[in-house]
Structure formats: structure tokens, C-alpha cells
Amino acid sequence: MARTGRRPGNSGAREAILASAQELFSSVGFQRATIREVAREAGVDPALVHHYFGTKDDLFVAVLDLPANPGELLPGALAGDPDGLGERIVWTFLKAWDGQAGQRPLLALVRSATSNESAARMVREFVEHTIRARLATVIDADDAPLRTALAASQMAGLAITRYVLRLEPLASAPPATVVAAIGPTIQRYLRGDLDA
Amino acid sequence: MARTGRRPGNSGAREAILASAQELFSSVGFQRATIREVAREAGVDPALVHHYFGTKDDLFVAVLDLPANPGELLPGALAGDPDGLGERIVWTFLKAWDGQAGQRPLLALVRSATSNESAARMVREFVEHTIRARLATVIDADDAPLRTALAASQMAGLAITRYVLRLEPLASAPPATVVAAIGPTIQRYLRGDLDA
């Protein structure tokens, strides 16, 4: 027999964890928030937080209501020929966001990150810790933080112009066109010469 | 003797024109709004709109409370060696926005453009008509609209990461570092090979 309905209380615990995580990420930031503290505020055991949401990264993704965890998508894009890194990152990004499912939460994220400082701080810390840590495996330069930030600037700008402002013809350009145009930018920011 | 104070009524007319322009840009868009219509809605003569605000571009800049008119700054960046175009555009952008005076209206612009469709449309049409028309003088390619949109995506992303998210080390990077890193991107988007 298929399971129907939920056990009473589970939904409440899940919501309480999400609410507590949102509150904590906003007040102390992504970096300082701990699963233990989220659990304490929600009145549940830390094991239940891990059970429902996995890692702190995953919990953050759930709070932001993102359709995919950039920290999980990135390793797939990073594997392979280093010369194709930029193009693979742009492809991965478009695959995750071009679908309608990705755009509502992306809009919500952009709106909150540009309109309140605590959301901006969450995004900033997520980029600094999660994205940057993943990229560190393929960029071993001293200036890796600047390189990551430059790549983030182009990807954020692509999101804004393609999905929010919908500036044509970039908004409707086929993914291959976008990858050919922007892939080399990301490649240079991550591994090329920045003093040219 | 120095003039002190304003003639009564002037301030009211100026405010009425701004309110009417904001309303009209929002409802019919930048492109379809006319000075004549703005004047009619504000109950003043069109000549008074021109007297206070100059062109429709200038009126738009006043509505957005921008410290500088991008359409006026751009020609200075466009003049000169075509190979240095990208770097000059990034320099011009940083000179206008790096100062504190530029950042409050920039934040307001980003916030409203990402949070409501009519503001997004105003910005989109301003880029399409004013920025694109200026750039057309230095890009004579068939794909000039795509090139302009790509450059806009990087400049918007720079604004978001440097001023709104304040992602380090990009947020505090000296202008020369930003120009060296991002100038070649803009150069390639506007005049380079996009199919590489």
C-alpha cells in the first residue's frame, strides 16, 4: 500500500527548521550559522535537520528555494579539459536557470539580495565559501578570490539581463550563442591573463 | 545681488513634471513616452519641460535620480583608439559610480529594476535606445544589438557585485585592477570574435 499523508508533526518540524535557518542565516550570516543552532532554535534534534536537509549548503539552498544547489552542480562543470572550463560553467548555469522552474526562485533571490543587506550577506558568504571552495580545486593562483569574484560578476550580470531585465537579443539567444560569447570570458577570469 | 530662493510655483511645476514623467515612463515605457504628453499630464507647457530637464534622456536620468547621464558620458569613452574602447568604458563607469554620490541612486535603480516590471522596462528601453544608439557609432556589425547586450550584462554584473553584494576582493579592488580585468571583456563583446 502506498503511503498517503504525512505523519503528524513532521511537516511542522520541517517548517520550523526552515524558519529557524532563514532567521539565523539572516541574523548571523551563512558562515557563522550552525546546524546545531538551527536545530536548537527550531526545538528539534540536529540529526533531524541533517535528515531533512543534508548539509548546511543544502539547507541554505532550501531556504532560498533554489531548484538546484550550485555547490553540487559545479563539480560536474569543473571536471574535464581545463581549457573548456568557462564554457562548461556557462552551460551548467543555463541548464539550471533557463527552465521556467528556475526563474521564479532566481528572481526572488535577486530581488532580496538587492533589496536587503542580510540577504546580500547570505549570497555573498555563499559565493565566498561554497563557490570559491569548489573553484579552488581548479584555480591555484594567489588571486583566486579576485578571479572567482570576476566570474561571479559576469554570471550575475547574465542572470539579471537574460532573466530579470530580459534585454534582447540576449534574453532569447540560444544557449550555444551565450556559451560561445560568455564562456571565454569566464575562462579568462578563472585561468587567463588578467593584466593584459 | 545673488539670487536667493526660488520664484513661487517653479518648484511645484518641476515636481509635477517629474511625477508625470515617472508615471508615463512606467505606464507606456521610455520609448513611447513623449515630452508633450509629460507636459500635458503635468499641466505645463512642453517648453517648460525642456527648460527644466533638457531632452527626454535627461528627463529619464532625472526621474531615476542618476548623478550622471550615461548617454552623455558614453561619447567621451567612445572617442579615441578603437582598441582601447573596452577599457575606456570601464574607466568611465567606475568614475561615475565609485563615488558615494553615485551609489545610492544606483542601488535604488537596481532595486526597482529587479523588483517591478515597469522599472525593468524603463531600464531595458533606455539601454536599447540610448546606449545602443551611441554604441552604434563604433560597432557597425550586424550583431551590434547582441554585442551591446553582452556588454550591458558585464557592466550590470560589475555594478551588482561591486556596489550591491560588495563581493570582495572585487568590491575594494583599485579601478586600474578592475579596468585591466574587465576592459578586455567589454572590448571583445563590442568588437572581438564572439564565436571563438
Coordinates of C-alpha atoms in Angstrom, one line a residue:
Chain A
M1 CA 0.0 0.0 0.0
A2 CA 1.3 3.4 -1.0
R3 CA 2.0 5.8 1.9
T4 CA -0.6 8.5 2.0
G5 CA -0.3 11.6 4.0
R6 CA 2.4 12.6 6.4
R7 CA 3.0 11.5 9.9
P8 CA 1.6 14.4 12.1
G9 CA 4.3 16.7 13.3
N10 CA 6.8 16.1 10.5
S11 CA 5.7 18.9 8.4
G12 CA 5.7 21.2 11.4
A13 CA 9.3 20.3 12.2
R14 CA 10.4 20.8 8.6
E15 CA 8.8 24.3 8.5
A16 CA 10.2 25.1 11.9
I17 CA 13.7 24.2 10.8
L18 CA 13.4 26.3 7.6
A19 CA 12.1 29.3 9.5
S20 CA 14.9 28.9 12.1
A21 CA 17.5 28.6 9.3
Q22 CA 16.2 31.6 7.5
E23 CA 16.3 33.7 10.7
L24 CA 19.8 32.5 11.6
F25 CA 21.3 32.9 8.1
S26 CA 19.8 36.5 8.1
S27 CA 21.0 37.4 11.6
V28 CA 24.5 35.9 11.9
G29 CA 25.2 35.1 8.2
F30 CA 25.8 31.8 6.4
Q31 CA 29.3 31.3 7.7
R32 CA 28.6 31.6 11.4
A33 CA 25.2 29.8 11.4
T34 CA 25.5 26.2 12.6
I35 CA 23.2 23.2 12.1
R36 CA 23.3 22.8 15.9
E37 CA 22.0 26.3 16.4
V38 CA 19.3 26.0 13.7
A39 CA 18.1 22.8 15.5
R40 CA 18.1 24.4 18.9
E41 CA 16.0 27.4 17.6
A42 CA 13.6 25.0 15.9
G43 CA 13.4 22.8 19.0
V44 CA 14.5 19.7 17.2
D45 CA 17.5 17.3 17.3
P46 CA 20.4 18.3 14.9
A47 CA 20.1 14.8 13.4
L48 CA 16.6 15.7 12.1
V49 CA 18.0 18.8 10.3
H50 CA 20.5 16.6 8.6
H51 CA 17.8 14.1 7.8
Y52 CA 15.6 16.6 6.2
F53 CA 18.1 18.9 4.5
G54 CA 21.5 17.3 4.4
T55 CA 24.4 19.7 4.7
K56 CA 24.4 23.4 5.7
D57 CA 24.8 24.2 1.9
D58 CA 21.7 22.1 1.2
L59 CA 19.8 23.9 4.0
F60 CA 20.8 27.3 2.5
V61 CA 19.6 26.2 -0.9
A62 CA 16.3 25.1 0.6
V63 CA 15.9 28.4 2.4
L64 CA 16.5 30.3 -0.9
D65 CA 14.1 27.9 -2.6
L66 CA 16.6 27.2 -5.4
P67 CA 15.8 24.4 -7.8
A68 CA 19.4 23.2 -7.7
N69 CA 22.4 23.5 -5.4
P70 CA 25.2 25.4 -7.3
G71 CA 27.7 23.8 -5.0
E72 CA 26.5 20.4 -6.3
L73 CA 26.3 21.4 -10.0
L74 CA 29.7 23.0 -10.0
P75 CA 31.9 19.9 -9.6
G76 CA 30.4 18.4 -12.8
A77 CA 31.4 21.6 -14.7
L78 CA 34.8 21.7 -13.2
A79 CA 35.7 18.1 -14.2
G80 CA 37.3 17.7 -17.7
D81 CA 39.6 19.7 -20.0
P82 CA 40.7 22.9 -18.2
D83 CA 40.5 24.8 -21.4
G84 CA 36.8 24.2 -21.6
L85 CA 36.1 25.2 -18.0
G86 CA 34.5 28.6 -18.8
E87 CA 32.1 27.1 -21.4
R88 CA 31.1 24.2 -19.2
I89 CA 30.3 26.6 -16.3
V90 CA 28.1 28.8 -18.6
W91 CA 26.3 25.6 -20.0
T92 CA 25.7 24.3 -16.5
F93 CA 24.3 27.7 -15.4
L94 CA 21.9 27.9 -18.4
K95 CA 20.7 24.3 -17.9
A96 CA 19.8 25.1 -14.3
W97 CA 18.1 28.5 -14.9
D98 CA 16.8 28.6 -18.5
G99 CA 13.8 26.5 -17.5
Q100 CA 10.8 28.2 -16.1
A101 CA 11.1 26.3 -12.8
G102 CA 14.4 28.0 -12.1
Q103 CA 13.4 31.6 -12.8
R104 CA 10.9 32.3 -10.1
P105 CA 13.3 31.5 -7.3
L106 CA 16.1 33.2 -9.2
L107 CA 14.0 36.4 -9.4
A108 CA 13.2 36.1 -5.7
L109 CA 16.9 35.7 -4.9
V110 CA 18.0 38.6 -7.0
R111 CA 15.2 40.8 -5.5
S112 CA 16.0 40.0 -1.9
A113 CA 19.8 40.2 -2.4
T114 CA 19.5 43.7 -4.0
S115 CA 16.9 45.0 -1.5
N116 CA 18.1 44.0 1.9
E117 CA 21.6 43.7 3.4
S118 CA 21.0 40.4 5.2
A119 CA 20.1 38.6 2.0
A120 CA 23.0 40.2 0.2
R121 CA 25.3 39.0 3.0
M122 CA 23.9 35.4 2.7
V123 CA 24.6 35.4 -1.0
R124 CA 28.0 37.0 -0.6
E125 CA 29.0 34.4 2.0
F126 CA 27.6 31.5 0.0
V127 CA 29.7 32.6 -3.0
E128 CA 32.8 33.2 -0.8
H129 CA 32.6 29.8 1.0
T130 CA 30.8 27.3 -1.2
I131 CA 31.5 28.5 -4.8
R132 CA 35.0 29.7 -4.0
A133 CA 36.0 26.5 -2.2
R134 CA 34.8 24.4 -5.3
L135 CA 36.7 26.6 -7.7
A136 CA 39.9 26.5 -5.6
T137 CA 40.3 22.9 -6.9
V138 CA 40.8 24.3 -10.5
I139 CA 42.4 27.7 -9.8
D140 CA 45.6 27.5 -7.8
A141 CA 46.6 31.2 -8.3
D142 CA 47.2 33.6 -5.5
D143 CA 44.5 35.8 -6.9
A144 CA 41.8 33.1 -6.9
P145 CA 39.4 35.2 -4.8
L146 CA 39.5 38.0 -7.4
R147 CA 39.1 35.5 -10.2
T148 CA 36.0 34.0 -8.6
A149 CA 34.5 37.4 -7.9
L150 CA 35.0 38.4 -11.6
A151 CA 33.4 35.2 -12.8
A152 CA 30.5 35.8 -10.3
S153 CA 30.1 39.4 -11.7
Q154 CA 29.6 38.1 -15.2
M155 CA 27.3 35.3 -14.2
A156 CA 25.2 37.6 -12.0
G157 CA 25.1 40.1 -14.9
L158 CA 24.0 37.3 -17.3
A159 CA 21.2 36.3 -14.8
I160 CA 20.0 39.9 -14.5
T161 CA 20.0 40.8 -18.2
R162 CA 18.7 37.4 -19.5
Y163 CA 16.0 36.7 -16.9
V164 CA 15.2 39.9 -15.0
L165 CA 15.6 42.8 -17.4
R166 CA 15.1 40.4 -20.4
L167 CA 17.3 42.6 -22.6
E168 CA 17.1 41.3 -26.2
P169 CA 18.6 39.7 -28.1
L170 CA 20.4 38.2 -25.1
A171 CA 17.2 37.2 -23.4
S172 CA 16.2 34.9 -26.3
A173 CA 19.6 33.9 -27.5
P174 CA 20.1 30.1 -27.9
P175 CA 22.3 28.7 -25.1
A176 CA 25.0 27.9 -27.7
T177 CA 25.3 31.5 -28.6
V178 CA 25.5 32.6 -25.0
V179 CA 28.1 29.9 -24.2
A180 CA 30.3 30.9 -27.2
A181 CA 30.1 34.6 -26.2
I182 CA 30.4 34.3 -22.4
G183 CA 32.4 31.1 -21.9
P184 CA 35.7 32.7 -23.0
T185 CA 35.1 35.5 -20.5
I186 CA 34.7 33.0 -17.6
Q187 CA 37.7 31.1 -18.9
R188 CA 39.9 34.1 -18.9
Y189 CA 38.7 35.3 -15.5
L190 CA 39.4 31.9 -13.9
R191 CA 42.6 30.9 -15.7
G192 CA 43.8 33.6 -18.1
D193 CA 45.9 36.7 -18.0
L194 CA 44.1 39.5 -16.1
D195 CA 46.7 42.2 -16.6
A196 CA 46.6 42.2 -20.4
Chain B
M1 CA 23.0 90.6 -5.9
A2 CA 22.9 86.9 -5.7
R3 CA 19.5 85.2 -6.4
T4 CA 18.1 83.8 -3.2
G5 CA 15.1 81.5 -3.1
R6 CA 13.0 80.3 -6.0
R7 CA 10.2 82.0 -7.7
P8 CA 7.0 80.6 -6.2
G9 CA 5.4 77.9 -8.3
N10 CA 8.6 76.8 -10.1
S11 CA 9.3 74.1 -7.6
G12 CA 5.8 72.9 -7.9
A13 CA 5.9 72.7 -11.7
R14 CA 9.3 70.9 -11.6
E15 CA 7.9 68.3 -9.1
A16 CA 4.7 67.9 -11.2
I17 CA 6.8 67.3 -14.3
L18 CA 8.9 64.7 -12.6
A19 CA 5.8 62.9 -11.2
S20 CA 4.1 62.9 -14.6
A21 CA 7.3 61.6 -16.3
Q22 CA 7.7 58.8 -13.7
E23 CA 4.1 57.9 -14.2
L24 CA 4.4 58.0 -18.0
F25 CA 7.7 56.1 -18.3
S26 CA 6.2 53.4 -16.0
S27 CA 3.0 53.1 -17.9
V28 CA 3.9 53.4 -21.6
G29 CA 7.7 52.9 -21.4
F30 CA 10.6 55.1 -22.2
Q31 CA 10.3 54.8 -25.9
R32 CA 6.6 55.8 -26.3
A33 CA 6.6 58.5 -23.7
T34 CA 6.8 62.0 -25.2
I35 CA 7.8 65.3 -23.7
R36 CA 4.5 66.7 -25.0
E37 CA 2.5 64.0 -23.1
V38 CA 4.6 64.6 -19.9
A39 CA 3.8 68.3 -20.1
R40 CA 0.1 67.7 -20.7
E41 CA -0.2 65.4 -17.7
A42 CA 1.8 67.9 -15.6
G43 CA -0.4 70.8 -16.8
V44 CA 2.6 72.8 -18.1
D45 CA 3.9 73.9 -21.5
P46 CA 6.3 71.4 -23.2
A47 CA 8.9 74.2 -23.4
L48 CA 9.0 74.3 -19.6
V49 CA 9.8 70.6 -19.5
H50 CA 12.7 71.2 -21.9
H51 CA 13.7 74.3 -19.9
Y52 CA 14.0 72.3 -16.7
F53 CA 15.2 68.9 -17.9
G54 CA 16.5 69.2 -21.5
T55 CA 16.0 66.1 -23.6
K56 CA 13.8 63.0 -22.9
D57 CA 17.1 61.2 -22.0
D58 CA 17.9 63.9 -19.4
L59 CA 14.3 63.7 -18.0
F60 CA 14.7 59.9 -17.7
V61 CA 18.0 60.4 -15.8
A62 CA 16.3 62.9 -13.5
V63 CA 13.4 60.5 -12.8
L64 CA 15.9 57.8 -11.9
D65 CA 17.8 60.4 -9.8
L66 CA 21.1 59.3 -11.5
P67 CA 24.2 61.5 -10.8
A68 CA 25.2 61.4 -14.5
N69 CA 23.6 60.7 -17.8
P70 CA 25.2 57.5 -19.3
G71 CA 24.2 58.8 -22.7
E72 CA 26.3 61.9 -22.1
L73 CA 29.3 60.1 -20.6
L74 CA 29.5 57.5 -23.3
P75 CA 30.6 59.6 -26.2
G76 CA 33.7 60.6 -24.3
A77 CA 34.5 56.9 -23.8
L78 CA 33.8 56.1 -27.4
A79 CA 36.2 58.7 -28.8
G80 CA 39.7 57.6 -29.4
D81 CA 41.7 54.4 -30.3
P82 CA 39.1 51.6 -31.0
D83 CA 41.4 49.1 -29.3
G84 CA 41.1 50.9 -26.0
L85 CA 37.3 51.2 -26.2
G86 CA 36.5 48.5 -23.6
E87 CA 39.0 49.9 -21.0
R88 CA 37.7 53.5 -21.5
I89 CA 34.1 52.3 -21.0
V90 CA 35.0 50.6 -17.7
W91 CA 37.0 53.6 -16.5
T92 CA 34.1 55.9 -17.3
F93 CA 31.7 53.7 -15.5
L94 CA 33.9 53.5 -12.4
K95 CA 34.5 57.2 -12.4
A96 CA 30.7 57.8 -12.3
W97 CA 29.8 55.2 -9.8
D98 CA 32.7 54.6 -7.4
G99 CA 32.0 57.8 -5.6
Q100 CA 29.5 57.6 -2.7
A101 CA 27.2 60.1 -4.5
G102 CA 26.6 57.6 -7.3
Q103 CA 25.9 54.6 -5.2
R104 CA 22.6 55.5 -3.5
P105 CA 20.8 56.1 -6.8
L106 CA 22.5 53.1 -8.4
L107 CA 21.1 50.9 -5.5
A108 CA 17.7 52.4 -5.9
L109 CA 17.8 51.8 -9.7
V110 CA 18.9 48.1 -9.3
R111 CA 16.3 47.6 -6.6
S112 CA 13.4 48.9 -8.6
A113 CA 14.6 47.3 -11.9
T114 CA 14.7 43.9 -10.2
S115 CA 11.5 44.3 -8.3
N116 CA 9.0 45.7 -10.7
E117 CA 8.4 45.1 -14.3
S118 CA 7.7 48.7 -15.3
A119 CA 11.1 49.8 -13.9
A120 CA 12.7 46.9 -15.6
R121 CA 11.1 48.0 -18.8
M122 CA 12.3 51.6 -18.4
V123 CA 15.9 50.4 -18.0
R124 CA 15.6 48.0 -20.8
E125 CA 14.3 50.6 -23.2
F126 CA 16.9 53.1 -22.1
V127 CA 19.7 50.6 -22.8
E128 CA 18.1 49.7 -26.1
H129 CA 17.6 53.2 -27.4
T130 CA 20.1 55.5 -25.8
I131 CA 23.1 53.3 -25.0
R132 CA 22.7 51.2 -28.2
A133 CA 22.3 54.3 -30.4
R134 CA 25.6 55.7 -29.0
L135 CA 27.4 52.4 -29.4
A136 CA 26.2 52.0 -33.0
T137 CA 28.7 54.7 -33.9
V138 CA 31.6 52.4 -33.0
I139 CA 30.1 48.9 -33.8
D140 CA 29.0 48.5 -37.3
A141 CA 28.4 44.8 -37.1
D142 CA 25.0 43.1 -37.9
D143 CA 25.1 41.6 -34.4
A144 CA 25.5 45.0 -32.7
P145 CA 22.4 44.5 -30.5
L146 CA 23.8 41.2 -29.1
R147 CA 27.1 42.9 -28.5
T148 CA 25.6 45.8 -26.7
A149 CA 23.5 43.4 -24.5
L150 CA 26.6 41.3 -23.7
A151 CA 28.5 44.5 -22.6
A152 CA 25.5 45.5 -20.6
S153 CA 25.4 42.1 -18.9
Q154 CA 29.0 42.5 -17.7
M155 CA 28.6 46.1 -16.6
A156 CA 25.3 45.3 -14.7
G157 CA 27.1 42.3 -13.1
L158 CA 30.0 44.6 -12.1
A159 CA 27.6 47.1 -10.5
I160 CA 25.8 44.3 -8.6
T161 CA 28.9 42.6 -7.3
R162 CA 31.0 45.7 -6.6
Y163 CA 28.3 48.0 -5.1
V164 CA 25.3 45.9 -4.0
L165 CA 26.6 42.5 -2.9
R166 CA 30.0 44.0 -2.2
L167 CA 31.8 40.8 -3.0
E168 CA 35.5 41.0 -2.1
P169 CA 38.1 41.5 -3.3
L170 CA 36.2 43.0 -6.3
A171 CA 34.3 45.5 -4.1
S172 CA 37.6 47.1 -2.9
A173 CA 39.8 46.5 -6.0
P174 CA 41.5 49.6 -7.3
P175 CA 39.9 50.9 -10.5
A176 CA 43.1 50.0 -12.5
T177 CA 42.7 46.4 -11.5
V178 CA 39.0 46.3 -12.5
V179 CA 39.8 48.1 -15.8
A180 CA 42.6 45.6 -16.6
A181 CA 40.4 42.6 -15.8
I182 CA 37.0 43.7 -17.3
G183 CA 38.1 46.1 -20.1
P184 CA 39.2 43.3 -22.4
T185 CA 35.8 41.6 -21.9
I186 CA 33.9 44.7 -23.0
Q187 CA 36.4 45.1 -25.9
R188 CA 35.7 41.6 -27.1
Y189 CA 32.0 41.8 -26.7
L190 CA 31.8 45.1 -28.7
R191 CA 34.4 44.4 -31.4
G192 CA 36.0 41.0 -31.0
D193 CA 35.2 37.4 -32.1
L194 CA 32.1 36.1 -30.4
D195 CA 32.3 32.6 -31.9
A196 CA 35.7 31.7 -30.6

